Amino acid sequence: MNNKEMGRRSFLKKLGAATAVASGASLYSCSSEDKQAVSVTSSKAGQGEMTYRTHPTNGDKVSILGYGCMRWPMIKNAEGKDIVNQEKVNELIDYALAHGVNYIDTAPVYLQGQSETATGIALKRHPRDKFFIATKMSNFGTTDFDACVNIYKNSLKNLQVDYIDYYLLHSIGGGKGIETFNERFINNGLLDFLLKEREAGRIRNLGWSFHGDVKVFDHVLAMDVKWDFVQIQLNYVDWRHASRGNVNAEYLQAELDKKGVPSVIMEPLLGGRLSKMADHLVARLKQRRPEDSVASWAFRFAGHHKGVLCVLSGMTYKEHLVDNIRTYSPLEPLTDEELQFLEDTAVLYKNYPIVDCNDCKYCMPCPYGIDIPGILLHYNKCVNEGNVPKSSQDPNYRSARRAYLVSYERAVEKFRRADLCTGCGQCNQHCPQRLDIPKEISRIDKFIEQLKQDTL
C-alpha cells in the first residue's frame, strides 16, 4: 500500500474523532503555487484496466470516468409521477463500482430533488472508502445563510454520509456575474462557513462549477482561496467553438493548469449531442474507428488533457456505462492527427442547424407545463435524421413533413407542446447554455404550424 492510499484510510478512520480537524488540515497543507500535473495510473478493474488520475495535492486516486447522477432512470408511480427507479440505480452503481468507477457526482436540484436520496441509498450498500462523493451548494433560490446551511446539511443527510469528498459552489458565472457570485457566497458568509467545514474535515475538497461569464471565472480563480478543483464544460466542440454565452474550454483548462488546479469535466458529449449527430458526421467517425462508438471519440478527447482529474457522464442505461468503461479501461490518448481530425469535425458540427440544448432540465418544471427539453431534443433528432423539411420543392418534402409531425405527436404529450409557450422567459435564467428558450420554442412552433397548414 502506498503513502497516498494510507493517507486516505487514515482520514476515514479519524473522521469524527478529536483528531479529525488536524487530519483534515493535513490534506490541504500543500501550497497553491504547486503546479504539479495530475498523475496517471491504471489498475485492474473487472474486465479491463480503468485509468486513474491522482489528485496532485491530496493523493486521491480517482477514476477518470465519473458517474454523473443527473439522468438516473425514471419510472412512474401509482399517481403517475416520475420517480427514480431505485432498483436500476442500485444495479448501475454496483456495476460501476465493480469496474473501477469511484467518483460519483450529484446535486440537490438534480431530478427535481430526487437524485441525492437515490444516490445515497445505492451507495450506502458499499463501504464508504470505495467511492468519492461529490455534491453541490445549489442555492439558486436563496442567499439566506441559514437556508444555505440547511441545503448543505440536507445533502449529508440525503447521501447518508458524514463527510463529502468533493463539494462545489454550483454553477457560478450566471445572473449578474460577479455581483451574483458575491450575493450567493460572499456577502452572506457562506464561503467562510464552507472553508471552516473543510478545515473540520466534513468537506475534503472544495471547488466550483462554471458556466457563463469569463470575468467570473477569472475573478474566482484569482481569489485568495485554495481551490481543490474546478468543474468546467469541455468537449471537442466547446474546446474552441463554445456556444453563445459560454467560454472556450481551451482557455478554461489552460488557466486551471497555470494554477495547478485539477479540472472535473462535465458535458463531454454536450448533453448527448456528440453521440447523436447527423448521419454524415457519424459516418466520418465510424470510418476511422469502425469498432468504436461515436461517443468514445468525445470521451477520449475529454480525458486526453493532463490537468483533467475526472470526466463525468450521466449514464442512464447500462450499455452507456459499459461503453464508457471500455473507453477508459485504459484510456488511449489521442494522436496529434486525431486531435486535428476532431477539430475539423467540430467545425462541421457547428455549421449544422441544431439547438444547443444539453438536456440538463434546469429549465424544468415549466410553469405552463411545457416539455422544453422534449421539444428541443425532438427537433435536433429530426435535423440529424434529415426529417426537417426545408422547401416544398424538395422531392423528399412530403415524407419528411409527415415524419416530423408524426414523431412530434409521439415524442411530446399534447398538453406539453410548443404552442402553449407564453414567452414568460422564466426558463432563460436557469439555462447554463444561455439559450433564449422562448425564442427557440416559438421558432419551432411556427415551423410546426406551417407544416400542418401545408397540404402538398
XYZ file of C-alpha atoms in Angstrom:
456
model
C 0.000 0.000 0.000
C 1.456 3.414 -0.956
C 1.567 6.501 1.235
C -1.318 8.198 -0.561
C -3.640 5.252 -0.025
C -2.608 5.189 3.622
C -3.439 8.878 3.909
C -6.999 8.370 2.734
C -7.542 5.388 5.031
C -6.180 7.311 7.961
C -8.543 10.156 7.188
C -11.539 7.828 7.147
C -10.593 6.240 10.457
C -10.060 9.562 12.170
C -13.219 11.280 10.951
C -15.418 12.227 13.869
C -12.650 11.749 16.429
C -10.931 14.542 18.287
C -8.083 14.458 15.790
C -10.353 14.935 12.740
C -9.584 18.621 12.377
C -5.850 18.057 12.400
C -6.218 15.163 9.998
C -8.308 17.259 7.642
C -5.869 20.152 7.793
C -3.015 17.919 6.692
C -4.817 17.285 3.403
C -4.611 20.964 2.494
C -1.064 21.788 3.569
C 0.304 21.953 0.014
C 0.958 25.397 -1.417
C -1.424 26.808 -4.034
C 1.697 27.509 -6.074
C 2.157 23.766 -6.649
C 1.846 23.314 -10.431
C 2.189 19.516 -10.378
C 0.083 17.848 -13.069
C -2.473 15.177 -12.302
C -0.610 11.860 -12.490
C -1.970 8.867 -14.385
C -2.089 5.229 -13.326
C -4.070 2.168 -14.296
C -5.466 -0.558 -12.095
C -7.207 -3.828 -12.844
C -10.951 -3.202 -12.780
C -13.141 -6.146 -13.665
C -12.848 -6.892 -17.379
C -10.410 -4.090 -18.156
C -7.895 -1.667 -16.692
C -9.579 1.527 -15.574
C -7.384 4.603 -15.896
C -6.997 6.630 -12.695
C -5.768 10.143 -12.119
C -4.105 11.093 -8.828
C -5.038 14.439 -7.315
C -1.787 16.445 -7.125
C -2.230 17.713 -3.544
C -4.253 15.152 -1.599
C -3.350 11.869 -3.314
C -6.917 10.795 -4.130
C -6.789 8.089 -6.783
C -9.821 8.998 -8.893
C -11.251 7.024 -11.810
C -11.105 9.107 -14.952
C -14.714 8.100 -15.592
C -17.076 9.686 -13.104
C -20.767 8.896 -12.694
C -22.984 11.946 -13.176
C -26.296 11.421 -11.375
C -28.443 13.975 -13.208
C -30.010 11.398 -15.513
C -30.951 8.385 -13.376
C -33.571 6.079 -14.958
C -37.122 7.061 -14.050
C -40.461 5.266 -13.711
C -43.991 6.440 -12.925
C -45.520 5.699 -9.545
C -49.165 4.849 -8.864
C -50.097 8.554 -9.063
C -48.389 8.940 -12.442
C -45.484 10.961 -11.028
C -41.978 10.455 -12.396
C -39.756 8.947 -9.715
C -36.270 7.454 -9.726
C -36.109 3.737 -10.478
C -34.133 2.805 -7.372
C -33.631 -0.805 -8.390
C -31.982 0.273 -11.654
C -29.877 2.874 -9.861
C -28.600 0.220 -7.458
C -27.681 -2.040 -10.372
C -25.843 0.745 -12.199
C -23.905 1.823 -9.104
C -22.982 -1.786 -8.333
C -21.668 -2.331 -11.869
C -19.786 0.963 -11.932
C -18.001 0.363 -8.630
C -17.198 -3.229 -9.594
C -15.500 -1.971 -12.755
C -13.366 0.735 -11.205
C -15.583 3.842 -11.281
C -15.213 5.569 -7.910
C -16.249 9.232 -8.453
C -19.990 9.859 -8.068
C -21.402 13.344 -8.760
C -24.848 14.591 -7.794
C -26.617 17.775 -6.602
C -29.666 18.765 -4.525
C -31.506 20.050 -7.620
C -30.935 17.073 -9.909
C -34.094 15.199 -10.936
C -36.112 17.856 -9.113
C -34.654 16.900 -5.754
C -34.590 13.112 -6.080
C -31.006 12.422 -7.148
C -29.142 12.792 -3.852
C -31.516 10.495 -1.988
C -31.461 7.791 -4.667
C -27.679 8.019 -4.975
C -27.268 7.827 -1.209
C -29.425 4.712 -0.974
C -27.382 2.970 -3.669
C -24.006 3.947 -2.200
C -24.942 3.098 1.396
C -24.750 -0.566 0.387
C -20.997 -0.208 -0.242
C -18.017 0.557 2.034
C -17.506 4.315 2.391
C -13.857 4.155 1.351
C -14.733 2.641 -2.033
C -16.059 5.865 -3.574
C -15.682 9.635 -3.666
C -18.978 11.514 -3.473
C -19.405 14.977 -4.999
C -22.379 17.261 -4.482
C -23.099 20.975 -4.650
C -24.314 24.129 -2.947
C -27.321 24.669 -5.234
C -28.535 27.886 -3.618
C -30.185 29.288 -6.724
C -33.385 30.340 -4.953
C -31.956 31.861 -1.778
C -28.939 33.674 -0.391
C -30.092 33.418 3.224
C -27.265 31.947 5.294
C -29.385 29.586 7.382
C -31.262 28.323 4.321
C -27.970 27.656 2.528
C -26.537 25.803 5.515
C -29.674 23.653 5.516
C -29.038 22.802 1.854
C -25.566 21.596 2.844
C -26.780 19.631 5.864
C -29.591 18.048 3.852
C -27.017 16.818 1.340
C -25.178 14.991 4.107
C -28.463 13.535 5.314
C -29.771 12.534 1.885
C -26.468 10.958 0.879
C -26.214 9.207 4.269
C -22.602 10.274 4.771
C -20.619 12.081 7.477
C -18.416 13.975 5.035
C -18.379 14.973 1.374
C -15.282 14.283 -0.703
C -15.794 16.964 -3.371
C -18.108 19.903 -2.673
C -18.880 22.572 -5.267
C -20.302 26.064 -5.411
C -22.875 25.188 -8.048
C -22.904 26.817 -11.495
C -21.243 30.184 -10.962
C -20.975 32.681 -13.810
C -24.634 33.376 -14.496
C -27.044 36.101 -13.446
C -25.294 39.442 -12.927
C -21.846 37.902 -12.972
C -19.551 38.750 -10.068
C -22.390 40.550 -8.281
C -24.481 37.377 -8.268
C -21.495 35.315 -7.117
C -20.939 37.681 -4.185
C -24.608 37.581 -3.250
C -24.696 33.770 -3.263
C -21.420 33.042 -1.494
C -19.541 36.062 -0.116
C -21.854 38.711 1.356
C -23.794 36.135 3.382
C -20.679 34.481 4.835
C -21.409 31.157 3.137
C -17.939 30.649 1.649
C -16.364 31.307 5.061
C -18.646 28.635 6.531
C -17.697 26.097 3.848
C -13.994 26.797 4.344
C -14.417 26.044 8.048
C -16.230 22.815 7.134
C -13.213 21.904 5.019
C -10.892 22.621 7.929
C -13.018 20.323 10.104
C -12.837 17.524 7.527
C -16.542 17.364 6.727
C -15.656 18.688 3.265
C -12.463 17.137 1.917
C -12.161 19.169 -1.292
C -13.811 22.482 -2.128
C -14.327 23.778 -5.651
C -16.919 25.195 -8.028
C -18.633 24.508 -11.322
C -18.702 27.133 -14.033
C -20.970 28.257 -16.851
C -21.120 31.718 -18.350
C -19.216 34.973 -17.801
C -15.442 34.585 -18.141
C -14.979 37.570 -15.808
C -16.475 35.479 -13.004
C -14.185 32.555 -13.819
C -11.089 34.752 -13.742
C -12.213 36.572 -10.589
C -12.980 33.453 -8.552
C -9.875 31.584 -9.702
C -7.741 34.560 -8.594
C -9.300 34.752 -5.115
C -7.150 34.173 -2.058
C -8.683 30.728 -1.587
C -7.082 27.360 -2.135
C -9.467 25.754 -4.597
C -9.024 21.987 -4.731
C -10.718 21.507 -8.114
C -12.950 23.251 -10.659
C -15.656 21.733 -12.843
C -15.876 23.004 -16.412
C -17.678 22.135 -19.635
C -15.171 20.576 -22.018
C -15.578 18.646 -25.267
C -14.061 18.784 -28.731
C -16.656 21.305 -29.921
C -16.506 23.646 -26.919
C -12.708 23.439 -26.916
C -12.555 26.267 -29.466
C -16.153 26.760 -30.577
C -18.199 27.318 -27.394
C -21.807 28.299 -27.923
C -23.094 31.783 -27.166
C -22.625 32.820 -23.549
C -20.023 30.181 -22.728
C -16.227 30.217 -22.827
C -13.887 28.131 -24.934
C -12.692 25.196 -22.842
C -9.174 25.598 -24.207
C -8.906 28.865 -22.265
C -10.507 27.492 -19.086
C -8.259 24.434 -18.946
C -5.140 26.496 -19.635
C -5.935 28.870 -16.769
C -6.515 25.977 -14.380
C -3.252 24.376 -15.491
C -1.385 27.603 -14.675
C -2.753 27.452 -11.124
C -2.198 23.723 -10.762
C -5.920 23.214 -10.090
C -7.321 19.883 -11.371
C -10.458 20.013 -13.503
C -13.520 17.810 -13.432
C -15.238 17.692 -16.808
C -18.960 17.980 -17.430
C -20.829 17.692 -20.732
C -18.157 15.697 -22.617
C -20.986 14.728 -25.003
C -22.778 18.098 -24.992
C -25.825 16.558 -23.354
C -25.615 13.557 -25.681
C -25.470 15.608 -28.884
C -21.983 14.342 -29.747
C -23.271 10.775 -29.732
C -26.397 11.611 -31.752
C -25.009 13.585 -34.633
C -26.056 13.817 -38.259
C -25.527 10.649 -40.244
C -22.662 12.050 -42.317
C -20.757 13.043 -39.166
C -21.362 9.639 -37.607
C -20.061 8.008 -40.783
C -16.987 10.255 -40.655
C -16.089 8.995 -37.166
C -17.004 5.361 -37.804
C -14.852 5.276 -40.911
C -11.785 5.992 -38.789
C -12.550 3.512 -35.968
C -15.383 1.194 -37.064
C -15.381 -0.864 -33.843
C -15.587 2.147 -31.515
C -18.709 4.078 -30.578
C -19.195 7.663 -31.706
C -19.248 8.680 -28.037
C -15.818 7.167 -27.417
C -14.182 9.898 -29.522
C -15.605 12.573 -27.220
C -14.578 10.736 -24.059
C -11.058 10.173 -25.333
C -10.820 13.905 -26.079
C -12.093 14.915 -22.640
C -9.681 12.591 -20.867
C -6.729 13.436 -23.099
C -5.738 16.599 -21.239
C -3.288 16.047 -18.401
C -4.900 18.500 -15.986
C -8.204 16.600 -16.049
C -8.908 14.627 -12.887
C -12.230 13.072 -13.895
C -14.745 13.104 -16.765
C -18.421 12.927 -15.798
C -21.047 11.053 -17.758
C -24.765 10.890 -16.980
C -25.268 7.231 -17.877
C -28.977 6.360 -17.791
C -28.549 2.971 -19.413
C -26.163 0.156 -18.680
C -24.985 -0.044 -22.295
C -23.693 3.548 -21.979
C -21.893 2.662 -18.752
C -20.340 -0.428 -20.323
C -19.172 1.510 -23.400
C -17.629 4.322 -21.353
C -15.838 1.881 -19.056
C -14.425 0.198 -22.159
C -13.189 3.563 -23.492
C -11.362 4.326 -20.258
C -10.080 0.814 -19.488
C -7.488 2.017 -20.254
C -7.660 5.443 -21.907
C -5.931 5.539 -25.286
C -4.523 9.058 -25.745
C -5.326 10.858 -28.979
C -2.605 11.378 -31.541
C -1.899 14.847 -32.957
C -3.538 13.738 -36.195
C -6.672 12.589 -34.327
C -6.850 15.887 -32.448
C -6.866 17.739 -35.784
C -9.480 15.311 -37.104
C -11.759 16.167 -34.157
C -11.173 19.890 -34.630
C -12.270 19.512 -38.269
C -15.285 17.530 -37.096
C -16.157 20.290 -34.625
C -16.167 22.876 -37.421
C -18.530 20.710 -39.469
C -20.739 20.171 -36.412
C -21.023 23.903 -35.639
C -22.307 24.530 -39.151
C -25.240 22.190 -38.530
C -28.557 23.876 -37.580
C -29.380 22.244 -34.240
C -30.362 23.838 -30.922
C -27.661 23.912 -28.227
C -29.783 22.076 -25.633
C -27.859 19.764 -23.283
C -30.978 18.165 -21.764
C -29.880 19.208 -18.272
C -33.524 20.037 -17.404
C -32.505 23.061 -15.333
C -35.323 24.872 -17.167
C -37.872 22.476 -15.717
C -40.524 22.443 -14.477
C -42.113 24.981 -16.805
C -44.910 26.892 -15.007
C -47.157 26.196 -18.006
C -46.294 22.510 -18.222
C -44.316 22.698 -21.463
C -41.823 19.884 -22.098
C -38.995 22.250 -23.054
C -36.165 19.710 -23.485
C -38.534 17.248 -25.191
C -39.433 19.816 -27.866
C -35.843 20.925 -28.463
C -34.365 17.422 -28.486
C -37.048 16.162 -30.877
C -36.169 18.988 -33.266
C -32.456 18.112 -33.051
C -33.208 14.438 -33.647
C -35.158 15.237 -36.800
C -32.416 17.569 -38.052
C -29.840 14.793 -37.615
C -32.070 12.266 -39.363
C -32.824 14.624 -42.259
C -36.531 14.843 -41.388
C -36.781 18.617 -41.163
C -38.471 19.764 -44.399
C -36.798 22.776 -45.966
C -38.807 23.549 -49.078
C -41.882 22.224 -50.840
C -39.652 21.985 -53.924
C -37.629 19.299 -52.166
C -38.560 15.862 -53.611
C -38.472 14.414 -50.081
C -40.619 17.194 -48.621
C -43.841 15.195 -48.301
C -42.270 12.249 -46.472
C -40.108 14.482 -44.270
C -43.120 16.634 -43.355
C -45.151 13.632 -42.305
C -42.232 12.060 -40.418
C -41.706 15.236 -38.397
C -45.359 15.719 -37.459
C -45.987 12.077 -36.564
C -42.835 11.783 -34.485
C -43.600 15.086 -32.721
C -47.012 13.795 -31.624
C -45.355 10.680 -30.247
C -42.431 12.444 -28.575
C -44.269 15.282 -26.797
C -47.577 14.963 -24.966
C -50.461 17.081 -26.322
C -50.707 19.467 -23.397
C -46.935 19.964 -23.172
C -46.226 21.184 -26.706
C -44.671 24.351 -28.089
C -47.927 26.145 -28.885
C -48.618 26.610 -25.142
C -45.488 28.706 -24.516
C -46.362 32.204 -23.227
C -42.837 33.561 -23.626
C -42.558 34.335 -19.905
C -38.789 33.744 -20.002
C -38.565 32.138 -16.573
C -36.600 29.269 -18.108
C -33.854 31.507 -19.522
C -32.318 32.396 -16.173
C -31.701 28.716 -15.432
C -30.178 27.658 -18.775
C -26.400 27.061 -18.465
C -26.082 27.184 -22.268
C -27.543 30.721 -22.313
C -30.257 29.782 -24.802
C -33.133 32.152 -25.488
C -35.559 29.300 -24.869
C -38.872 31.095 -25.635
C -37.385 32.278 -28.946
C -36.372 28.716 -29.878
C -39.724 27.275 -28.776
C -41.589 29.951 -30.751
C -39.495 29.276 -33.860
C -40.200 25.551 -33.667
C -43.897 26.168 -33.016
C -44.205 28.368 -36.120
C -42.355 25.731 -38.122
C -44.789 23.027 -36.938
C -47.844 25.181 -37.696
C -46.520 25.799 -41.209
C -46.101 22.049 -41.733
C -49.672 21.450 -40.547
C -51.099 24.066 -42.922
C -49.139 22.832 -45.908
C -51.175 20.088 -47.606
C -48.814 19.443 -50.506
